[in-house]
Amino acid sequence: MPFGLSKEDLAAVLAAALAGGGDFADLFLEERLTTTITCEDDKVERLSTGHDVGAGLRLIFGESTAYAYTNDLTPEGLNALARTVAQAARAGGRRAPVFDLRRQPVPYDLAVQRWPDQVAVGEKVLLVERANAAARREDGRIKQVLVNYGDTVQRVVMANTEGVYAEDERVRTRLAVQAVAMSNGRLQTGYEAVGSFGGLEAFEECRPEAVAAVAARRALLMLEARPAPTGRMAVVMAAEAGGTMIHEACGHGLEADLVQRGLSVYAGRLGEQVAVPLVTVIDDATLAGRYGSFRFDDEATPGEKTVLIERGILRSYMYDRLTARREGRRSSGNGRRESYQFRPIPRMRNTYILPGEHDAEEIIRRTAKGLLVKKMGGGQVNTTNGDFVFDVAEGYLIEGGRVTAPVRGATLTGNGPEVLRTVDMVGGDLGFSIGICGKNGQGVPVSDAQPTMRIPSLVVGGTACED
Amino acid sequence: MVDAFAREREMAVDLVRAALAKGASAAEAYLAEEEELVIEVRDERVEDLKIARERGIGLRVLQGQRLGFAYVTGWSPASFARLAEEAVANAGAASVDPYYTLPPPAVYAQDLDLYDQQMEEVPLAAKIDLALALERAGRDYDPRVRLTESCNYEEHRFRVVLANSQGLVAAYRGSNCGLEAVLVASANGDNETGFHFQYSLKYAALNPEEVGRKAAAKAVQMLGARPITPRRVPVVMDPYVAVNFLGVLAPSFSADAVQKGRSLLADKLEQRVGGRSVNIVDDGLLPGGLASAPFDGEGVPSRRNLLVEQGVLRGFLHNSYTAAKAGTVSTGNAARGSFRSIPTVGTTNFYLAAGDAAPEALLGQVSTGLYLTQVMGMHTANPVSGDFSVGAAGCLIEHGKLTTPVRGITVAGNILDILEAIEACGHDLTFVAGRGAPSILVGRLTISG
């Protein structure tokens, strides 16, 4: 009995939540063990472990939702929660449905070898120290190194009034290195992060030294870089740049909550050609080891691979239960939440553009003048009009089909639908990046990926400008 | 007067004792409780209602010169032994550092008026009506306002109890609330968003009509916006945009950033860093300030710190650790996001002080330029190098007047260059939670579109 609560206890809480009426209720019980380690200034200075236990209870009545959470997971604590949502709802009318909690079979396995909660903190500290030392070894101009390590073991129990009961465990590890390089009084930073669904085994394949070296070299390169140009030009995004562009330019606009509220440029366009046929976009929870993977989403829906855009045709949005219910369809397993403190909403998982047929090097060779993006930084999108912006963490000029000088301070501004309609070459490679995606104040782990791609014309906002 | 925190103080002291018993040489217990209410309305009904209560404890220990930390949700004495063991074990794996100290007991401001009894007493139904009034004011402003992206009422009520092995035991409670509106205006196939918000310590201060109208007005003003050709022109920023830029600079005032070589301002103490009209203040005791508190995250009394005076950098922000390292005293800026985090150095009520000019007068000084009302992707700015290149929207200024709305542009530069180029500050100092700024006139910025 996880959390010392039987299925009968949970069923009683759900029934109490519906006592005043309502259409649906679900419970989310969570235990989370967290370790974070920070090394800066050559010191392991922040070593923290945390133990979170909490429960969230949701009641849906008509088009409204009431949500409450607590840290008190006794039957009394949960029943108090049920009274809170029942009163808040004041729904009246409907009768509580009869349900019998049945455990959901696990849809597929996501293997974890070395569970973080079974590994001594000293071994994790060693990973951090290896990264710190490696970054500093790169060059004397590396003046400061910040290394962040984090792992979480999250155990959840989910039950709802449709009779669904599921248990899941999510194990994630991540390592991020920020290097600060200084020369002639000018500071530049380089950042690299890796993360996976999995345990400490992730760092055998992806060594801390390698992550640190990438961050340090990026900071050093930016010292040499000249200010980015300003204006419209061709932009080639290398596979290793990661998928921030697809996440911002397209992903958010395909989340069903935004679509249903008319807040997306992709609303009402299912079955239409929204991108050139070179573009197929997938959102996938099932990829082994990827940061955004899981077996069940946070509403007990099994994870799946969802085709969003198939050869340019819009095939599906991303749904949670609430948005799926409005359209009388199944959830696509995109109902996610940051923790028990939040109700689930449609979120991305691992989002990527399928590789195409062009050779990555040929794409550069065929570009007379433009910008090569080797690493993207953060980004943001206004889903209502599709405008997006993201930061170029590592960029180079392309001149005469060749990669020339590194540039710093570039930002790409564009419009999602316009980019998807104008992409003219898609490479055969694929590169992933990880991040914590923020929406409505909730952060969830995701990964994004894309092949090398060319967009014939994007606005590059640099600092180089003639007066 | 009855001590409303008697039991909680006792628990905190017990946890400190438990940590010492497990081998800590010094310890600090931080108990926090928060109650949260969020009402989201859309299309004249409540779409989401969230009512929640969370409690937790953060335990910071020293074992000699090593620091360890652990937290747990709930306030259960049954969890103390394990929590203490974990924190001490974590200290054992950390590096030696001689500058960790815990502050001694102190005397705190009593008159901050941080808790609003009315907020607790007003029934839920009245708060729902307030949120509905917010949406109605926005939707009724103009027929082109066709969609509600979000219209929320939010409130937070919290208690904090702190005890350490130096004999410090302290507690306070506070509350705040706010309204936020994001509305969409549509015309001729063009959709534009406008937002506005208000946060306050006092429920009675909230003005849903004004917040709704302003959000709607901003959306309508943006209709028909288009990109512009690249240029380098004077820029007037509204207070919200100015606050966003100020946020990029904020980390550089942290003594921790200075000591670790990641502050833009590190070697500039007593030097000119901005125009003469630039005064930057951090005030943990600001009347009505959302970040006001009697003491900081480790129990040091809050105070007012003048950081930039007429363009000259006067000081940095310290907690006990950075102060010990620099041989000075803490400025009361130990920041604690929640019971889950170790105190760092952070701002409280951090603001660019108001000037004398009316915002219209700032526009009047510009013959050709840009008025910025929205920025996008500000989180991508680099606080270490100061470089930023962000998406923006606003309106052209021609002969001192606002003319054509523009969007899809980027503004790029370095935050220090902006600070130096500030020519005048408006009298309209506006706070966005714990950060504030007036409208500002910036000499020249690179715009691309």
PDB file of C-alpha atoms in Angstrom, chain A residues 131-132 135-136 138 141-147 176-182 187-192 211-220, chain B residues 382 384:
ATOM      1  CA  ALA A 131      33.124  18.464 -14.341  1.00  0.00           C
ATOM      2  CA  ASN A 132      34.534  21.443 -12.449  1.00  0.00           C
ATOM      3  CA  ALA A 135      36.189  22.967 -17.392  1.00  0.00           C
ATOM      4  CA  ARG A 136      39.073  24.706 -15.644  1.00  0.00           C
ATOM      5  CA  GLU A 138      40.451  23.800 -20.851  1.00  0.00           C
ATOM      6  CA  ARG A 141      40.970  32.267 -19.296  1.00  0.00           C
ATOM      7  CA  ILE A 142      38.224  30.182 -17.651  1.00  0.00           C
ATOM      8  CA  LYS A 143      37.808  32.209 -14.475  1.00  0.00           C
ATOM      9  CA  GLN A 144      34.723  30.694 -12.941  1.00  0.00           C
ATOM     10  CA  VAL A 145      32.835  27.420 -13.239  1.00  0.00           C
ATOM     11  CA  LEU A 146      29.387  26.659 -11.914  1.00  0.00           C
ATOM     12  CA  VAL A 147      28.295  23.029 -11.900  1.00  0.00           C
ATOM     13  CA  ALA A 176      24.664  21.465 -16.116  1.00  0.00           C
ATOM     14  CA  VAL A 177      27.922  23.381 -16.436  1.00  0.00           C
ATOM     15  CA  GLN A 178      28.301  27.123 -16.854  1.00  0.00           C
ATOM     16  CA  ALA A 179      31.806  28.394 -17.563  1.00  0.00           C
ATOM     17  CA  VAL A 180      32.792  32.056 -17.364  1.00  0.00           C
ATOM     18  CA  ALA A 181      35.737  33.140 -19.503  1.00  0.00           C
ATOM     19  CA  MET A 182      37.458  36.496 -19.185  1.00  0.00           C
ATOM     20  CA  LEU A 187      33.147  38.330 -19.545  1.00  0.00           C
ATOM     21  CA  GLN A 188      31.520  35.630 -21.648  1.00  0.00           C
ATOM     22  CA  THR A 189      29.694  32.502 -20.581  1.00  0.00           C
ATOM     23  CA  GLY A 190      29.234  29.066 -22.045  1.00  0.00           C
ATOM     24  CA  TYR A 191      26.544  26.643 -20.931  1.00  0.00           C
ATOM     25  CA  GLU A 192      25.881  22.976 -21.552  1.00  0.00           C
ATOM     26  CA  VAL A 211      29.835  18.272 -20.799  1.00  0.00           C
ATOM     27  CA  ALA A 212      32.262  20.618 -19.051  1.00  0.00           C
ATOM     28  CA  ALA A 213      34.566  20.856 -22.067  1.00  0.00           C
ATOM     29  CA  VAL A 214      31.693  21.891 -24.325  1.00  0.00           C
ATOM     30  CA  ALA A 215      30.637  24.637 -21.889  1.00  0.00           C
ATOM     31  CA  ALA A 216      34.210  25.923 -21.471  1.00  0.00           C
ATOM     32  CA  ARG A 217      34.968  25.953 -25.211  1.00  0.00           C
ATOM     33  CA  ARG A 218      31.727  27.802 -25.867  1.00  0.00           C
ATOM     34  CA  ALA A 219      32.672  30.538 -23.360  1.00  0.00           C
ATOM     35  CA  LEU A 220      36.158  30.835 -24.923  1.00  0.00           C
TER      36      LEU A 220
ATOM     37  CA  ASN B 382      22.865  37.032 -20.027  1.00  0.00           C
ATOM     38  CA  VAL B 384      26.966  37.817 -16.474  1.00  0.00           C
TER      39      VAL B 384
END
